[in-house]
Each structure stands twice: as structure tokens, then as C-alpha cells.
XYZ file of C-alpha atoms in Angstrom:
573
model
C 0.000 0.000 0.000
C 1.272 3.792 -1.082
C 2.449 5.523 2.158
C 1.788 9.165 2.598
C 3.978 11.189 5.210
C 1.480 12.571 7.952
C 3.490 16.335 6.906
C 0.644 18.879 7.444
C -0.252 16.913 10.970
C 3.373 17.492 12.086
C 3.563 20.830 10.859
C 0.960 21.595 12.626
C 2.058 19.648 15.974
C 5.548 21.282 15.629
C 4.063 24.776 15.158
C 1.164 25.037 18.081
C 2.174 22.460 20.243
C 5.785 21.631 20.406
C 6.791 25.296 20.143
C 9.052 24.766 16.858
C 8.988 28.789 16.588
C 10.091 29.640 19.995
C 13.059 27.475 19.439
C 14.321 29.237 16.091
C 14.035 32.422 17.884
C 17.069 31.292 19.938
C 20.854 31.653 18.523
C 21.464 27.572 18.768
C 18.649 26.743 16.648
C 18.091 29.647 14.505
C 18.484 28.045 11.642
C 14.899 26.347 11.901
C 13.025 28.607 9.835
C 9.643 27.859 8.563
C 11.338 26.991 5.285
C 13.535 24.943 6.450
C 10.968 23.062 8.669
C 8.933 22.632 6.151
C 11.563 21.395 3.167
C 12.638 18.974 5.806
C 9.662 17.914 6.533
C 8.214 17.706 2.888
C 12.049 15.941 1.319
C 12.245 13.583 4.424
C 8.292 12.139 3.203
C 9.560 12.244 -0.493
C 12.738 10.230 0.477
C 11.099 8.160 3.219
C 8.002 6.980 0.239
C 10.203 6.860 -2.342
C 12.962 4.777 -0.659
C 12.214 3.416 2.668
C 8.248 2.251 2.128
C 8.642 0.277 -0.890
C 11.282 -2.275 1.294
C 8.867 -3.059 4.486
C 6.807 -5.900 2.673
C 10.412 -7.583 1.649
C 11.772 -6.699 5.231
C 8.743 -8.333 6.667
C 8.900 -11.753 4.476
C 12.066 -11.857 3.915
C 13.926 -10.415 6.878
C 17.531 -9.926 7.722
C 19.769 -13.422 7.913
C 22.561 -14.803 9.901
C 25.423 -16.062 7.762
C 29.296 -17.321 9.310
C 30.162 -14.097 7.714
C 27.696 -11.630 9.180
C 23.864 -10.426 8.581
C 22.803 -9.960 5.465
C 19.935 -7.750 4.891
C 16.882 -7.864 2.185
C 17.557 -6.846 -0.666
C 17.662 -3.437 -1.569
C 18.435 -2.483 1.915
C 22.099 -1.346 1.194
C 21.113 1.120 -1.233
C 18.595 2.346 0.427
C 20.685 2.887 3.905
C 23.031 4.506 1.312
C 20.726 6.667 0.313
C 19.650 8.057 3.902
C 23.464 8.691 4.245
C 23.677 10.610 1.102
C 20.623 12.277 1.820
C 22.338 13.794 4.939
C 18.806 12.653 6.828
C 21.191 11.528 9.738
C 22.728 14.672 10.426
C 19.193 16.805 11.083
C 19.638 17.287 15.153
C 23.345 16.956 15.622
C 25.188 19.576 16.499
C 27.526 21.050 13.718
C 30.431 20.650 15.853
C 30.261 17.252 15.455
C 29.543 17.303 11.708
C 25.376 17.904 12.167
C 23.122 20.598 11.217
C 22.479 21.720 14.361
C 18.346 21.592 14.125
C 16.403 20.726 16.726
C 16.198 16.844 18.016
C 12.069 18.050 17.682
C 12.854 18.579 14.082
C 14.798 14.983 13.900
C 11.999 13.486 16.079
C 9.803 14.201 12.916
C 11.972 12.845 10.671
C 12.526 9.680 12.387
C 8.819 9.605 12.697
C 8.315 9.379 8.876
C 11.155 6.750 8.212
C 9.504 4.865 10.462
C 6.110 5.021 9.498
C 7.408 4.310 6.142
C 9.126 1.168 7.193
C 9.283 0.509 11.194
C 12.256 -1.886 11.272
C 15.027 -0.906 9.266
C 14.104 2.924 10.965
C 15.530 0.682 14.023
C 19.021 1.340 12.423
C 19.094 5.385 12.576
C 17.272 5.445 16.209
C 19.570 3.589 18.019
C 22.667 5.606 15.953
C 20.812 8.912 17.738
C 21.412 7.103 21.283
C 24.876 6.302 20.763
C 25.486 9.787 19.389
C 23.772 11.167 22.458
C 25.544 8.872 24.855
C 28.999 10.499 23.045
C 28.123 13.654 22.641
C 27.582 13.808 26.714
C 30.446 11.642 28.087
C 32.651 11.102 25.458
C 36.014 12.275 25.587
C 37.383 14.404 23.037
C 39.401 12.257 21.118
C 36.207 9.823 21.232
C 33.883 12.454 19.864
C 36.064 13.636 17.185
C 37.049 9.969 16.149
C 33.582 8.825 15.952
C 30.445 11.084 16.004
C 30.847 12.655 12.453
C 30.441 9.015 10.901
C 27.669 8.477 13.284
C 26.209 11.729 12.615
C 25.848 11.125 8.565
C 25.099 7.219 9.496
C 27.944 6.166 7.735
C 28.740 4.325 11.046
C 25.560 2.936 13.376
C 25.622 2.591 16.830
C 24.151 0.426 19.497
C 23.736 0.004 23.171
C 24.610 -3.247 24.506
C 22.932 -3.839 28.227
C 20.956 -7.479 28.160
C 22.877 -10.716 28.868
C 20.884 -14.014 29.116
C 20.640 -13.311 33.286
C 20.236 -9.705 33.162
C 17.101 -8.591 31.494
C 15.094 -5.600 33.423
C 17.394 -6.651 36.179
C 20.883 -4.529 34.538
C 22.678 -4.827 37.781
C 22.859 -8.602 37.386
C 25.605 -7.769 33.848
C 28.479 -10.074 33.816
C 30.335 -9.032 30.879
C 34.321 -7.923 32.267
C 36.394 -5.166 30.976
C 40.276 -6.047 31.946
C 42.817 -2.974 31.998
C 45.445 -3.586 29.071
C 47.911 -1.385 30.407
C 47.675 1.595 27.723
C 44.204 3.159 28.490
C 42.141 0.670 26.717
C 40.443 -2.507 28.179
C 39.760 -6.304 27.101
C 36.157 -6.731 26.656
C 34.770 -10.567 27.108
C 31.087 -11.466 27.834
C 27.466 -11.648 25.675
C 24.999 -9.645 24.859
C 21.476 -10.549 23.963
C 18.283 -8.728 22.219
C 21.343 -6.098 20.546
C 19.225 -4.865 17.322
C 21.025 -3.773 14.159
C 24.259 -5.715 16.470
C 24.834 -6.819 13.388
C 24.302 -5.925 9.409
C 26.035 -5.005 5.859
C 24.629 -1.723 5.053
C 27.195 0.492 6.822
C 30.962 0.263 7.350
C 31.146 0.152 10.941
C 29.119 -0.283 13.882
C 29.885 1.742 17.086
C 28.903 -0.660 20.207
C 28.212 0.550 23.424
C 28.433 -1.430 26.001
C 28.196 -2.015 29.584
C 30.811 -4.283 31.578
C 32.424 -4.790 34.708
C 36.299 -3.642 35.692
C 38.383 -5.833 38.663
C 36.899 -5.998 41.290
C 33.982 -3.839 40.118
C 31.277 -3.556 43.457
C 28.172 -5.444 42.893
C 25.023 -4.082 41.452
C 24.545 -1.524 38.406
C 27.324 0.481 41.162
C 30.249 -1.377 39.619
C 29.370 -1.271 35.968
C 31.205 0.941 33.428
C 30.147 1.903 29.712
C 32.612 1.098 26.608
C 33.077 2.409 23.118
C 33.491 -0.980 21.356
C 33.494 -0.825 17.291
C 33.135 -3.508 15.078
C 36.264 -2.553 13.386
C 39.095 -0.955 15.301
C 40.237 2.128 13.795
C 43.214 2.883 11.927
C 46.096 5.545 12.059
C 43.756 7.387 9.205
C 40.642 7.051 11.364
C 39.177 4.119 9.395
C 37.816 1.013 10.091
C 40.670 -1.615 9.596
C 41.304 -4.606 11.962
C 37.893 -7.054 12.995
C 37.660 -6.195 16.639
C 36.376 -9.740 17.650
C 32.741 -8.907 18.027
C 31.015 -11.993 16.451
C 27.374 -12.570 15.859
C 26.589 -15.628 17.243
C 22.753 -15.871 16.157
C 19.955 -13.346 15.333
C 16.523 -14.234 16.799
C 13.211 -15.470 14.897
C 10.770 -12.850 16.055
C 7.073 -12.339 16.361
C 7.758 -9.071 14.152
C 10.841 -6.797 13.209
C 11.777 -8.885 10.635
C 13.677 -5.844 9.090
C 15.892 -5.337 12.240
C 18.388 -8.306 13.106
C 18.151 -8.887 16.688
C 21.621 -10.295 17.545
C 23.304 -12.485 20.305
C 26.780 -10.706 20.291
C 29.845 -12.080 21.587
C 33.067 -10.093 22.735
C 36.647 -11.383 22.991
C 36.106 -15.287 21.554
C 39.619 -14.692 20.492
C 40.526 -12.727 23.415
C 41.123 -9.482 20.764
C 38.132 -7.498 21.598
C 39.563 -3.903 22.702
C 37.503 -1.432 24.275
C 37.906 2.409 25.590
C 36.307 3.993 28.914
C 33.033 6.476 28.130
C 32.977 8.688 31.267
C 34.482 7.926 34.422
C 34.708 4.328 35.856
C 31.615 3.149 37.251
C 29.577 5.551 35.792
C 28.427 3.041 33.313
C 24.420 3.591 34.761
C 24.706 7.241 34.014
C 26.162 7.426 30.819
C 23.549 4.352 29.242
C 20.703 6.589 30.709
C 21.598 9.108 28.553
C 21.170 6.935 25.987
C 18.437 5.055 27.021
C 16.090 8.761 28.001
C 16.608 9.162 24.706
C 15.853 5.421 23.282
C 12.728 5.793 25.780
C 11.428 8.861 23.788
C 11.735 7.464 20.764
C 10.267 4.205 21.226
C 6.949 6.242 21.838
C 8.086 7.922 18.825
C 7.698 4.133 16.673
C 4.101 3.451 17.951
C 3.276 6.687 16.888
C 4.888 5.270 13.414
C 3.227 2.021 13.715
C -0.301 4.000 14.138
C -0.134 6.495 11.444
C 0.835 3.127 8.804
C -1.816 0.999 10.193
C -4.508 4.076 9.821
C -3.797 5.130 6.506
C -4.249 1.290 5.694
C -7.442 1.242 7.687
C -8.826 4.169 5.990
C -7.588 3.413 2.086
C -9.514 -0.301 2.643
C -12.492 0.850 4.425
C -13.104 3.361 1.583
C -12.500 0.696 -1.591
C -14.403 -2.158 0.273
C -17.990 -2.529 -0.810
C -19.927 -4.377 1.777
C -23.781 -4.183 2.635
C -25.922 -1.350 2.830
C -25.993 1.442 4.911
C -28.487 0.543 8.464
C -31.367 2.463 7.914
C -30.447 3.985 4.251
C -31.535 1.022 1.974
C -30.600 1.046 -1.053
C -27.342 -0.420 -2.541
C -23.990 -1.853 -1.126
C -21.690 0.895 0.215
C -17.787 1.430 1.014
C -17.590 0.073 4.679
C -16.530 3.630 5.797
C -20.114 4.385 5.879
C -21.038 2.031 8.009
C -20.517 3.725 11.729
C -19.173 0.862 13.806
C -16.111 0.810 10.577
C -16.560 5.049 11.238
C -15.935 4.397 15.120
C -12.916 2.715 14.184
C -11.351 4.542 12.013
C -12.206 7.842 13.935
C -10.878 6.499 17.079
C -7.570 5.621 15.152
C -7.235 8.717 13.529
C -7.574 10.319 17.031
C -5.291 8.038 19.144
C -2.281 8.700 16.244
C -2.812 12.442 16.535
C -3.080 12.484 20.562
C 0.404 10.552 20.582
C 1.907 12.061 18.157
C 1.106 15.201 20.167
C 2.118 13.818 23.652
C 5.783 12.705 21.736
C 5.993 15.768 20.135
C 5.963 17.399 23.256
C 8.768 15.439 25.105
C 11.167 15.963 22.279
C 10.965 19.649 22.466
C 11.758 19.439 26.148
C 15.109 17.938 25.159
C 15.674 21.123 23.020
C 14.627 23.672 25.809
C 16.484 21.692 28.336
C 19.577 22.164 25.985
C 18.908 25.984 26.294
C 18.981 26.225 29.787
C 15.281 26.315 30.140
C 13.800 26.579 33.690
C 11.963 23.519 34.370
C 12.250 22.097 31.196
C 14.496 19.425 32.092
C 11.982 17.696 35.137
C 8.949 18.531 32.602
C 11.490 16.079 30.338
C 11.882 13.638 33.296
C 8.110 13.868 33.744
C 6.805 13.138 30.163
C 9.363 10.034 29.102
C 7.333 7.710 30.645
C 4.635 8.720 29.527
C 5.553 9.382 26.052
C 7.107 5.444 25.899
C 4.541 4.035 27.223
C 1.206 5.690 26.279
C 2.898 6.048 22.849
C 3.400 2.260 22.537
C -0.274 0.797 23.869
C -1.580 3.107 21.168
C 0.545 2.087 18.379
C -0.942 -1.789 19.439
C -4.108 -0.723 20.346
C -4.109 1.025 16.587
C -2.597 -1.570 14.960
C -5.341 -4.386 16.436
C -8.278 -1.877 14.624
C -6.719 -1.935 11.799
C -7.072 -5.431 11.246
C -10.459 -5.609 12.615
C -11.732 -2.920 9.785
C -10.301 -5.265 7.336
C -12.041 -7.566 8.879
C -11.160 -11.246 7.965
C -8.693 -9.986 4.666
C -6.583 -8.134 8.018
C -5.570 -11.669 9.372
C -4.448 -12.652 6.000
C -0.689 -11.730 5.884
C -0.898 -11.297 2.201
C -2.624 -7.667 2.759
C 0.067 -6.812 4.659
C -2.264 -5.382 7.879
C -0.818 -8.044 10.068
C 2.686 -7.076 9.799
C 1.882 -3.443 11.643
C 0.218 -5.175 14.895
C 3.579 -8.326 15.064
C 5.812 -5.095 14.706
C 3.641 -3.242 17.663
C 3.787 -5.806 20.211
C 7.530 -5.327 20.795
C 7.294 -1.309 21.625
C 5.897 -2.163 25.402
C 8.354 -4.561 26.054
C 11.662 -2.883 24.970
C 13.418 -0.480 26.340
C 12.492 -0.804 30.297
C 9.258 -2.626 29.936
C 5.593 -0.170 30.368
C 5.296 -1.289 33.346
C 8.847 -0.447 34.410
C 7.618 3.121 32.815
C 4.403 3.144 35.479
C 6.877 2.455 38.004
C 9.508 5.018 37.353
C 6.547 7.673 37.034
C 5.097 6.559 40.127
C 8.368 6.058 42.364
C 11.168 8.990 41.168
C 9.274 11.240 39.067
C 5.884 11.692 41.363
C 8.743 12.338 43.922
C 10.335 15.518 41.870
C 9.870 18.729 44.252
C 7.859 16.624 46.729
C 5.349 16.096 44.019
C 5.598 19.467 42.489
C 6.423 18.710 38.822
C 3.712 16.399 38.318
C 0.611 18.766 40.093
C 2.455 21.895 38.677
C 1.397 20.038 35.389
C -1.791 19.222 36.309
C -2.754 22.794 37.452
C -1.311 23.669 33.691
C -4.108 21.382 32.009
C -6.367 22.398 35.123
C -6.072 26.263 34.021
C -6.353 25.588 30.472
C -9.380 22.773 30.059
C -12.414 23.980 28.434
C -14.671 20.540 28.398
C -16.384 19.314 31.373
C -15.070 16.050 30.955
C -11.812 16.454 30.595
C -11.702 18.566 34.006
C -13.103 15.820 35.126
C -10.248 13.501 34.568
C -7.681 16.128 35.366
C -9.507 16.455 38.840
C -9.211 12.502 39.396
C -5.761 12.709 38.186
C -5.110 15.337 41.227
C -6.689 13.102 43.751
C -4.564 10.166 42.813
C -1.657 12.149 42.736
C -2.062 13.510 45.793
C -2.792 9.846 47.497
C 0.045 8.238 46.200
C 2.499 10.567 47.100
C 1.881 9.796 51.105
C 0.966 6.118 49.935
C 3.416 2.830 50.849
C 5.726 1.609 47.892
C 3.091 -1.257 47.183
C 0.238 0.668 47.062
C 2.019 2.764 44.720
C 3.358 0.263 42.587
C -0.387 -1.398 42.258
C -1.689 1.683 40.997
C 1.112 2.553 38.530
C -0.066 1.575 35.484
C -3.776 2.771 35.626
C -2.385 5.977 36.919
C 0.487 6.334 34.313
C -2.923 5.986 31.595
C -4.789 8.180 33.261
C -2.369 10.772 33.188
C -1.452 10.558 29.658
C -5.069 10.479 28.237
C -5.432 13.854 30.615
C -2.474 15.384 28.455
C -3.203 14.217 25.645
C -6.951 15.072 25.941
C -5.324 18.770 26.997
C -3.036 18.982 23.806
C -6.025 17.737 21.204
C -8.621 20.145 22.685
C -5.823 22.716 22.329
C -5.356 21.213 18.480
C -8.999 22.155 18.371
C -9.339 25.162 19.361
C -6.731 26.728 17.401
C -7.992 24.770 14.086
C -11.499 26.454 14.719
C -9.556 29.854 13.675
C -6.517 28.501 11.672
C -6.283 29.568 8.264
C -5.173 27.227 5.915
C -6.230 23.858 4.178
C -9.947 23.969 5.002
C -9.915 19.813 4.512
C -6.983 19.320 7.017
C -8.697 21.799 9.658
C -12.246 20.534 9.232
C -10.618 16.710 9.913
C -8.060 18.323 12.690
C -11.537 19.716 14.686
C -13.727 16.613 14.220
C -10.732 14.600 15.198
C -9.402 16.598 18.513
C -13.400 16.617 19.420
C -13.801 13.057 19.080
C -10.912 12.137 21.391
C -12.095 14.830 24.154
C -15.749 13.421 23.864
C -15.036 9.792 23.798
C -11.543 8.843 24.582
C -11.021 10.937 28.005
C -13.707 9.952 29.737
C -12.888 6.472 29.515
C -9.685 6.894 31.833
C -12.060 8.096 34.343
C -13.183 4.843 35.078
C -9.361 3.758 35.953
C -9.443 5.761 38.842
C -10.944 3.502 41.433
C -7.659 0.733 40.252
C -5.113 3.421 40.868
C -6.740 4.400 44.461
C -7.171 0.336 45.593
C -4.980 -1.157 48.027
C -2.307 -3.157 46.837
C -3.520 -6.251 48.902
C -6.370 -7.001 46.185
C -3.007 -8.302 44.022
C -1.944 -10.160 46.980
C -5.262 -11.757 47.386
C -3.987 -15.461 46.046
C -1.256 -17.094 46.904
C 1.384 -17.557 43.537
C 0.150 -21.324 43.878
C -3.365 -20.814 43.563
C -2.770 -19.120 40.314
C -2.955 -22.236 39.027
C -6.216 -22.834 40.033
């Protein structure tokens, strides 16, 4: 099926609600004009439909494949890659000191966005080279940054970060993986890392690994670990890639979805060759991977905000070429099933949940760029909204995906239409990346805790102020009284109500930033179409979609004893 970048919905979303203007009014990030917003945003939709979207059928049946030699992906992946490099599509958000254009990571955000809407896994490749690039960019040393961030910035070199091992999952304290001083500054790396995507492929030259490891006598617990700059190929006296660094793929694993994106076992130092260098100071492993992972986090949100906007426009081009019954209550002939208003429900709830998320998303990223200003607050408001950007952002992307199977109807659970592949590529998003509920749990334990609670109800007074529907002050108020509880509430109590309150919480923001959408497309001039859709779309989420999170409320204010209730045994029952 065609794909169509979503360009006057970000426009739109960068403009009014992300604040893209108030960021090219500063020195760092002047160079955002309108005109350059919008020629990125119209060339990366060109490239992104013209070179990315064809590939995702191939990348879903065919997939990437382990050889002795390496991974070897689908055909016409190379080129492709080859031509996001040439494109200079990698470069968008980094600064020019280290060979980017300096935009904002809001502006790259979008991009990303449409590469991966466009094709979901092989965008896999360029969003894990912005976390390494981040992770450099922040503790790097010099020599590191000059060495290796301008490759990484065009994507002539990927990255990856390198945490899971077969007994360390969620659990990252638990890494074995040593890093043994070799006597000139650079360290012996041995151990294995599972789940690494892209750990492996042939599109690029080099891949930048980063990866977390243990020194001597390292203390227990995530304490002891440190974070290492590990290429595939060691570097030469010219700055190349020359010598094989003794990284080896051992497998790739056979996946529900992802097909595109090799998900490799790696193992360092078979060979005992497998050289290393320190990122940051020893032991501060933890911090320097957060870096990467905050941003990982965000942009995991960002793919089922992808995985959405695919899945929709697929909903909507079927439901309006598939003849099927007549209209209730109209007679007459058969009609295109997007007449039909359960198939209407649908599709308008889709349209809406894409459009809230992308919103939400939208929103964190520009925090990253305000924070990068020196912006008061902008940094905990950054803290505050990753959580709920990864995992809000990912339930819809499955919760989109699923509809758009069910308006194809039985044709959706045929894989030949291609529907299928956007709900197996979903179900990953919740699960990478610190799991949703590990999100709930983070919002609920440090970032509820931020100024004794202040961040989150200064935000909630900010929707409070602002809301216009009944409803939706509705949910903001219940959003205030579970706030309020869980801050003098027991750890358990808090952790039982972290996920309905993490939901409730996002649908409030979101429902805050789509009656804003509303509002401002009720006066907007511009394409009368796109507005008219905008309005019926903001006031369908506001009417329908907030006040089902009201009925979480009585789960996030019950006693954690209700999950306690059986014993693990009777489980089994």
C-alpha cells in the first residue's frame, strides 16, 4: 500500500504544540526557519516513500539473515541505507560541531517519525545511531567524539547500546560481561549480549557498540558497571575502520515481528582481541547508558506513533474501496464500509489516538531542546513526560494496529494484505526499552517524587487552568486526587496503581493537547480539509476517549492487597 507522510499533521504539531517557533528564535537553533521546517519535513516524506516504504513488505517476508560471515539484509536495503546517508537525513539534530546541522532533536523526532512510518524496522538502524550519538556527545572524551560522532552523525557508522545478557534482562545490575585494563588506556572486553538490534548488518561500514561491563573488582550491582566504546572494526592511524575487533554474531533471533531489524546475540573477545575504551568515568556506566536510554525511551513512543499512522492510513484506504452491505437504515445499494458507523468508530478512534500521541511525543522531544537551552523547568517537565511518552505512545501504536485489522475484517488476518505485519511489529514497543510497566513504576516512584510532588501537580494545574470541556476537568480532577494519594501512599500501594495511573495521566495530556489542536484549528487559516478533519478529530478524542480513563481511577486508588489476594500457587487454580 502507497504511504503518505502525515506532513501537514506534524507541521501543525511542531508549530502550536511543540513550540518549533520559539526554538528558532534562539541563537542555537536559529536556523529552523519555517522553510527549512517545512523542506525537511516535505524531502524527508519524499525520500522516506520513495525509498524506505517500498522495502517493508520484503523486510517483513524476507527479513535480515545470519550467515558465518555476518547479517545480510533484504535486498535493496544497502542502497537504500546509502541513500539516507547521502541524503544527509542523519545529520538533522546533531550539532555542527560534530559534523550535524544543528536543528532541533524536535525537528529529527519528525523525521525519524516518517522513516519509520514508512518502514518501522530498518528505521531501528538510525534510532539507536541517535542514542549512541547522544551517549557520546555527553560523556565522550574528546578524542572519542572527534574519532567517531561525524560518521555516526551522517550514518555512515551505526551505533548500538549493549545492556541485556541471558541473566540480566530488566534486572541490569545482574551484567556479567568484564572489561580487563590492558595497560595503555584501553580494556579487554569478554562477555554476551542478547536482544542487541542492528548488532549486526552489511549496510554500513562500521558499527559503534556501546556497552556495559564490569572492571576488577567492580562492586556489585549496576554500582560497579562501566560503559565502553566498542566498534566492530578498530580504527586505523587514518581514522578508518581496519582490523575485525572480535565482536562476532553468534545468532539473530526469529521474532514475532521486526523482521527488518536483526536482533543479535553478540559475543566479545572469543579470540581474546576485543579492545575497548572507557566512556565517562569508571563506574559511571548507569549514568552514561541513561543518557542513551532517556533518549531510546522517547523514541520508542516515537515508533508506535509510526506504527499507528501506517496501520490508519491502511485502515482508511480499505475501508473506503471495500464494498460491503448497505448502509443501516439507508436502503438502497452496497456501500464502502466507511459508511457504516461501527467501521466510522474505528477509524475515527484511530485517527484520534495517532494524533493524541503524536502530540504527547511531540511534546517530550521539544523538552530535550529547551532543556539544551537552559530552560527553567524544562528538564523535570522532560523527566516527567518520558514515561509517559514510551509508554502511552506504545499501547496506542498496538491498540491502533489491532483496529486496523479488525476494519479489514477477515482480509486483516491474511498476511498477504500486509495489515498483520503493523500489529507483530507493535507488540515489541511495550516490552523494549524498560518494559511499560517499568515506565508506570519510574513515574510513580522517582518522578511523582520531583519537588515533593511538584512537577507532576504543577502540570496538572497547567491542564487544570487551560481545560475547556467538562469532561476532561473531570479527569484532570481525578488525576489530582490520585496524585495527591500516592504521594503519602506505601511503595506497594504505589506500585499497584502505577499503570492505571500512568494511563490516566497521559489520556489527561493528551486530551489537553487535542482540545488545544482544536481550538486553534477552529480559527486557523489554511487547508480547510486538514482543519475541518483536525476539529472533528481533537473533538472526538475529548468526547469519547477521556472519559474512559475516568473509570481507571478507582484501580489506581485500591490497596495493593487485592493483588496479593492469592497465593502464587493458587494461580494455578
Amino acid at each position: 500500500m502507497p504511504f503518505t507522510a502525515a506532513v501537514a499533521d506534524q507541521r501543525f504539531v511542531l508549530e502550536h504544540i511543540a513550540g518549533v517557533g520559539a526554538l528558532a528564535a534562539s541563537e542555537r537553533f536559529a536556523a529552523a526557519t519555517p522553510d527549512v521546517v517545512e523542506a525537511v519535513l516535505e524531502g524527508a516524506g519524499e525520500f522516506a516513500a520513495g525509498e524506505w516504504a517500498p522495502l517493508s513488505r520484503v523486510g517483513d517476508t524476507v527479513g535480515a539473515r545470519w550467515t558465518p560471515e555476518g547479517v545480510v539484509m533484504p535486498e535493496g536495503y544497502r542502497d537504500a541505507y546509502q541513500a539516507y546517508v547521502a541524503g544527509g537525513w542523519g545529520t538533522i539534530g546533531v550539532p555542527e560541531a560534530f559534523g550535524g546541522q544543528g536543528l532541533p532533536f524536535l525537528l529529527q523526532t519528525a523525521v525519524l517519525e516518517t522513516l519509520g512510518a514508512a518502514n518501522v524496522g530498518f528505521a531501528l538502524a538510525p534510532t539507536l545511531t541517535v542514542g549512541a550519538i547522544e551517549a557520546l556527545a555527553h560523556h565522550g572524551s574528546p578524542e572519542q567524539q572527534a574519532r567517531y560522532l561525524p560518521h555516526l552523525a551522517t550514518g555512515a557508522w551505526t551505533g548500538t547500546m549493549n545492556l541485556t545478557e541471558p541473566q540480566a534482562g530488566s534486572d541490569v545490575g545482574a551484567v556479567r560481561a568484564k572489561a580487563e585494563p590492558r595497560g595503555d588506556g584501553s580494556y579487554a572486553i569478554t562477555g554476551q549480549k542478547i536482544y542487541i538490534s542492528f548488532g549486526d548488518h552489511d549496510m554500513a561500514e562500521n558499527i559503534v557498540h556501546l556497552v556495559l561491563a564490569r572492571t576488577p573488582d567492580a562492586p556489585a550491582g549496576t554500582k560497579g558497571l562501566s560503559l565502553f566504546l566498542v566498534p566492530k572494526y578498530r580504527l586505523d592511524a587514518d581514522g578508518r575502520p581496519g582490523a575485525f575487533n572480535d565482536v562476532r554474531v553468534v545468532s539473530i533471533e526469529h521474532k514475532l515481528g521486526l523482521h527488518a531489524s536483526p536482533t543479535c546475540v553478540l559475543s566479545f573477545g572469543d579470540n581474546g582481541d576485543c579492545i575497548g575504551t572507557l566512556i565517562g568515568p569508571e563506574f559511571g556506566g548507569m549514568r552514561c547508558m541513561f543518557t542513551m536510554m532517556n533518549n531510546a525511551r522517547l523514541n520508542v513512543g516515537l515508533q508506535g506513533v509510526q506504527i499507528a499512522e501506517r496501520a490508519t492510513q491502511a485502515a482508511v484506504a480499505y475501508a473506503r474501496e471495500r464494498v460491503q452491505s448497505a448502509r443501516a437504515g439507508h436502503g438502497g445499494a452496497p456501500v464502502a464500509i466507511i459508511e457504516h458507523p461501527d467501521v466510522r468508530r474505528m477509524l475515527m478512534r484511530m485517527k484520534a489516538q495517532t494524533q493524541a500521541a503524536r502530540a504527547l511525543v511531540y511534546l517530550a522531544a521539544a523538552q530535550v531542546d529547551r532543556a539544551a537551552l537552559g530552560e527553567p523547568g524544562a528538564q523535570a517537565r522532560l523527566d516527567l513526560l518520558t514515561p509517559l511518552a514510551k509508554a502511552h505512545g506504545t499501547d496506542i501504536g498496538c491498540e491502533v494496529s489491532s483496529l486496523a485489522i479488525q476494519v479489514h475484517g477477515g482480509m486483516g488476518y491474511i498476511e498477504e494484505t500486509g495489515v498483520a505485519q503493523h500489529f507483530r511489529d507493535a507488540r515489541i514497543t511495550p516490552i523494549y526499552e524498560g518494559t511499560n510497566g517499568i515506565q508506570a513504576a519510574d513515574l510513580v516512584g522517582r518522578k511523582l517524587s520531583m519537588d515533593n510532588g511538584g512537577v507532576v501537580l504543577g502540570m496538572i494545574a497547567e491542564m487544570r487552568q487551560e481545560a475547556a470541556d467538562a469532561g476532561l476537568g473531570r479527569l484532570i480532577e481525578a488525576c489530582d486526587r490520585v496524585a495527591h494519594r500516592l504521594l503519602t501512599a506505601d511503595i506497594e500501594d504505589r506500585l499497584a496503581a502505577s499503570y492505571p495511573f500512568l494511563t490516566m495521566l497521559a489520556t489527561a495530556m493528551c486530551g489537553w493537547l487535542m482540545e488545544k489542536q482544536g481550538r486553534i484549528a477552529a480559527s486557523a487559516e489554511g487547508d480547510p480539509e486538514f482543519l475541518a478533519m483536525k476539529r472533528a478529530v481533537c473533538d472526538f478524542y475529548v468526547a469519547q476517549i477521556v472519559p474512559e480513563a475516568l473509570g481507571l481511577e478507582a484501580a489506581a486508588m485500591a490497596s495493593a492487597a487485592q493483588l496479593y489476594a492469592l497465593a502464587p500457587e493458587a494461580f494455578a487454580a
